[in-house]
PDB file of C-alpha atoms in Angstrom:
ATOM      1  CA  MET P   1    -118.989  81.607 -75.801  1.00  0.00           C
ATOM      2  CA  THR P   2    -116.873  83.732 -73.572  1.00  0.00           C
ATOM      3  CA  PHE P   3    -115.205  82.674 -70.389  1.00  0.00           C
ATOM      4  CA  ASN P   4    -113.946  84.641 -67.425  1.00  0.00           C
ATOM      5  CA  SER P   5    -111.522  83.083 -65.094  1.00  0.00           C
ATOM      6  CA  ASP P   6    -113.099  84.745 -62.061  1.00  0.00           C
ATOM      7  CA  ASN P   7    -116.389  83.277 -62.336  1.00  0.00           C
ATOM      8  CA  THR P   8    -115.958  80.073 -64.476  1.00  0.00           C
ATOM      9  CA  LEU P   9    -117.478  76.854 -63.266  1.00  0.00           C
ATOM     10  CA  LEU P  10    -114.125  75.302 -63.559  1.00  0.00           C
ATOM     11  CA  ASN P  11    -113.115  76.943 -60.230  1.00  0.00           C
ATOM     12  CA  LEU P  12    -115.963  75.187 -58.608  1.00  0.00           C
ATOM     13  CA  MET P  13    -114.788  71.733 -59.678  1.00  0.00           C
ATOM     14  CA  ALA P  14    -112.890  69.643 -57.080  1.00  0.00           C
ATOM     15  CA  ARG P  15    -110.968  67.525 -59.643  1.00  0.00           C
ATOM     16  CA  PRO P  16    -108.355  69.150 -62.000  1.00  0.00           C
ATOM     17  CA  ALA P  17    -110.074  70.627 -65.096  1.00  0.00           C
ATOM     18  CA  LEU P  18    -108.827  72.639 -68.191  1.00  0.00           C
ATOM     19  CA  LEU P  19    -110.467  74.660 -70.771  1.00  0.00           C
ATOM     20  CA  VAL P  20    -108.696  74.208 -74.001  1.00  0.00           C
ATOM     21  CA  LYS P  21    -109.065  75.828 -77.442  1.00  0.00           C
ATOM     22  CA  ASP P  22    -106.898  75.446 -80.591  1.00  0.00           C
ATOM     23  CA  SER P  23    -104.305  73.373 -78.553  1.00  0.00           C
ATOM     24  CA  ARG P  24    -103.956  76.197 -75.970  1.00  0.00           C
ATOM     25  CA  ILE P  25    -104.904  75.738 -72.328  1.00  0.00           C
ATOM     26  CA  LEU P  26    -107.025  78.939 -71.675  1.00  0.00           C
ATOM     27  CA  LEU P  27    -107.987  78.201 -68.090  1.00  0.00           C
ATOM     28  CA  ALA P  28    -106.871  75.730 -65.416  1.00  0.00           C
ATOM     29  CA  ASN P  29    -108.877  75.312 -62.137  1.00  0.00           C
ATOM     30  CA  PRO P  30    -106.964  75.449 -58.821  1.00  0.00           C
ATOM     31  CA  ALA P  31    -106.765  71.739 -58.683  1.00  0.00           C
ATOM     32  CA  ALA P  32    -105.171  71.554 -62.140  1.00  0.00           C
ATOM     33  CA  GLN P  33    -102.795  74.438 -61.328  1.00  0.00           C
ATOM     34  CA  GLN P  34    -101.702  72.634 -58.152  1.00  0.00           C
ATOM     35  CA  MET P  35    -101.043  69.360 -60.007  1.00  0.00           C
ATOM     36  CA  LEU P  36     -99.506  70.711 -63.215  1.00  0.00           C
ATOM     37  CA  GLY P  37     -98.237  74.186 -62.166  1.00  0.00           C
ATOM     38  CA  THR P  38     -99.626  77.753 -62.361  1.00  0.00           C
ATOM     39  CA  HIS P  39     -97.724  78.392 -65.560  1.00  0.00           C
ATOM     40  CA  ILE P  40     -99.927  75.935 -67.696  1.00  0.00           C
ATOM     41  CA  GLU P  41    -102.419  78.577 -68.616  1.00  0.00           C
ATOM     42  CA  ASN P  42    -101.899  79.784 -72.120  1.00  0.00           C
ATOM     43  CA  GLU P  43     -99.429  76.923 -72.842  1.00  0.00           C
ATOM     44  CA  ASP P  44     -99.719  74.480 -75.710  1.00  0.00           C
ATOM     45  CA  VAL P  45    -101.412  71.307 -74.425  1.00  0.00           C
ATOM     46  CA  ARG P  46     -98.783  69.235 -76.105  1.00  0.00           C
ATOM     47  CA  LEU P  47     -96.051  70.851 -73.923  1.00  0.00           C
ATOM     48  CA  ALA P  48     -98.110  71.131 -70.736  1.00  0.00           C
ATOM     49  CA  LEU P  49     -99.340  67.464 -70.656  1.00  0.00           C
ATOM     50  CA  ARG P  50     -96.650  65.542 -72.615  1.00  0.00           C
ATOM     51  CA  GLN P  51     -98.817  62.503 -72.956  1.00  0.00           C
ATOM     52  CA  PRO P  52     -99.504  61.413 -76.648  1.00  0.00           C
ATOM     53  CA  GLU P  53    -102.764  59.663 -75.820  1.00  0.00           C
ATOM     54  CA  VAL P  54    -104.110  62.662 -73.891  1.00  0.00           C
ATOM     55  CA  VAL P  55    -103.013  65.191 -76.598  1.00  0.00           C
ATOM     56  CA  ALA P  56    -104.631  63.003 -79.320  1.00  0.00           C
ATOM     57  CA  LEU P  57    -107.792  62.974 -77.340  1.00  0.00           C
ATOM     58  CA  ILE P  58    -107.879  66.728 -76.727  1.00  0.00           C
ATOM     59  CA  LEU P  59    -106.984  67.639 -80.245  1.00  0.00           C
ATOM     60  CA  GLY P  60    -109.027  64.979 -82.101  1.00  0.00           C
ATOM     61  CA  ASN P  61    -112.559  65.280 -83.454  1.00  0.00           C
ATOM     62  CA  ASN P  62    -114.399  63.182 -80.946  1.00  0.00           C
ATOM     63  CA  PRO P  63    -115.026  63.556 -77.315  1.00  0.00           C
ATOM     64  CA  GLY P  64    -114.084  60.553 -75.067  1.00  0.00           C
ATOM     65  CA  HIS P  65    -111.758  59.458 -72.371  1.00  0.00           C
ATOM     66  CA  THR P  66    -108.417  57.666 -71.879  1.00  0.00           C
ATOM     67  CA  LYS P  67    -106.415  56.168 -69.053  1.00  0.00           C
ATOM     68  CA  ILE P  68    -102.829  57.006 -68.614  1.00  0.00           C
ATOM     69  CA  THR P  69     -99.980  56.407 -65.986  1.00  0.00           C
ATOM     70  CA  GLY P  70     -97.493  58.695 -64.556  1.00  0.00           C
ATOM     71  CA  LEU P  71     -99.203  62.062 -65.237  1.00  0.00           C
ATOM     72  CA  SER P  72     -98.586  63.489 -61.586  1.00  0.00           C
ATOM     73  CA  THR P  73     -96.250  60.771 -59.986  1.00  0.00           C
ATOM     74  CA  ARG P  74     -94.535  57.745 -61.162  1.00  0.00           C
ATOM     75  CA  GLY P  75     -97.003  54.922 -61.196  1.00  0.00           C
ATOM     76  CA  SER P  76    -100.052  57.036 -60.838  1.00  0.00           C
ATOM     77  CA  LEU P  77    -103.269  56.138 -62.925  1.00  0.00           C
ATOM     78  CA  TRP P  78    -105.449  58.835 -64.406  1.00  0.00           C
ATOM     79  CA  GLU P  79    -108.537  58.859 -66.354  1.00  0.00           C
ATOM     80  CA  VAL P  80    -108.631  61.869 -68.766  1.00  0.00           C
ATOM     81  CA  SER P  81    -112.000  62.878 -70.156  1.00  0.00           C
ATOM     82  CA  CYS P  82    -112.466  65.485 -73.007  1.00  0.00           C
ATOM     83  CA  HIS P  83    -115.915  67.113 -73.687  1.00  0.00           C
ATOM     84  CA  HIS P  84    -116.496  69.189 -76.688  1.00  0.00           C
ATOM     85  CA  LEU P  85    -118.125  72.520 -76.102  1.00  0.00           C
ATOM     86  CA  GLU P  86    -119.485  75.298 -78.446  1.00  0.00           C
ATOM     87  CA  ASP P  87    -116.894  77.146 -80.534  1.00  0.00           C
ATOM     88  CA  GLY P  88    -114.370  74.540 -80.532  1.00  0.00           C
ATOM     89  CA  HIS P  89    -113.529  74.670 -76.856  1.00  0.00           C
ATOM     90  CA  ARG P  90    -112.814  71.630 -74.893  1.00  0.00           C
ATOM     91  CA  LEU P  91    -113.394  70.794 -71.307  1.00  0.00           C
ATOM     92  CA  VAL P  92    -110.817  68.391 -70.022  1.00  0.00           C
ATOM     93  CA  THR P  93    -111.121  66.703 -66.650  1.00  0.00           C
ATOM     94  CA  LEU P  94    -108.622  64.559 -64.836  1.00  0.00           C
ATOM     95  CA  GLU P  95    -109.527  61.868 -62.255  1.00  0.00           C
ATOM     96  CA  ASP P  96    -106.967  60.170 -60.145  1.00  0.00           C
ATOM     97  CA  LEU P  97    -107.560  56.376 -60.176  1.00  0.00           C
ATOM     98  CA  SER P  98    -104.520  55.555 -58.247  1.00  0.00           C
ATOM     99  CA  VAL P  99    -106.126  54.601 -55.062  1.00  0.00           C
ATOM    100  CA  GLN P 100    -108.815  52.394 -56.622  1.00  0.00           C
ATOM    101  CA  ALA P 101    -106.257  50.695 -58.706  1.00  0.00           C
ATOM    102  CA  SER P 102    -104.021  50.104 -55.620  1.00  0.00           C
ATOM    103  CA  ILE P 103    -107.037  48.582 -53.705  1.00  0.00           C
ATOM    104  CA  THR P 104    -107.953  46.334 -56.648  1.00  0.00           C
ATOM    105  CA  ARG P 105    -104.386  44.965 -56.954  1.00  0.00           C
ATOM    106  CA  ALA P 106    -104.279  44.396 -53.163  1.00  0.00           C
ATOM    107  CA  HIS P 107    -107.450  42.053 -53.348  1.00  0.00           C
TER     108      HIS P 107
END
């Protein structure tokens, strides 16, 4: 599988998304770059995300998802999903659940 940053589907996604292989972030869509910084491409996922639960999910053998706090701002709530693609690539998407969690707490 080959990926080209100019025409990848990642760039069409509204939520932050990463393409990872062998613990390296190969591509980050504009939403992910805005959230995590443009420097994250080609970085080790352990240094770029610094969340043990997320790193374990991405580097693990099984696809899945986890919820974490504080990824973007203090108290923010995120769901991180990891999908296994061919050739060992991982598609990682991040969904901000902070607003939903805030509404739930208010009721």
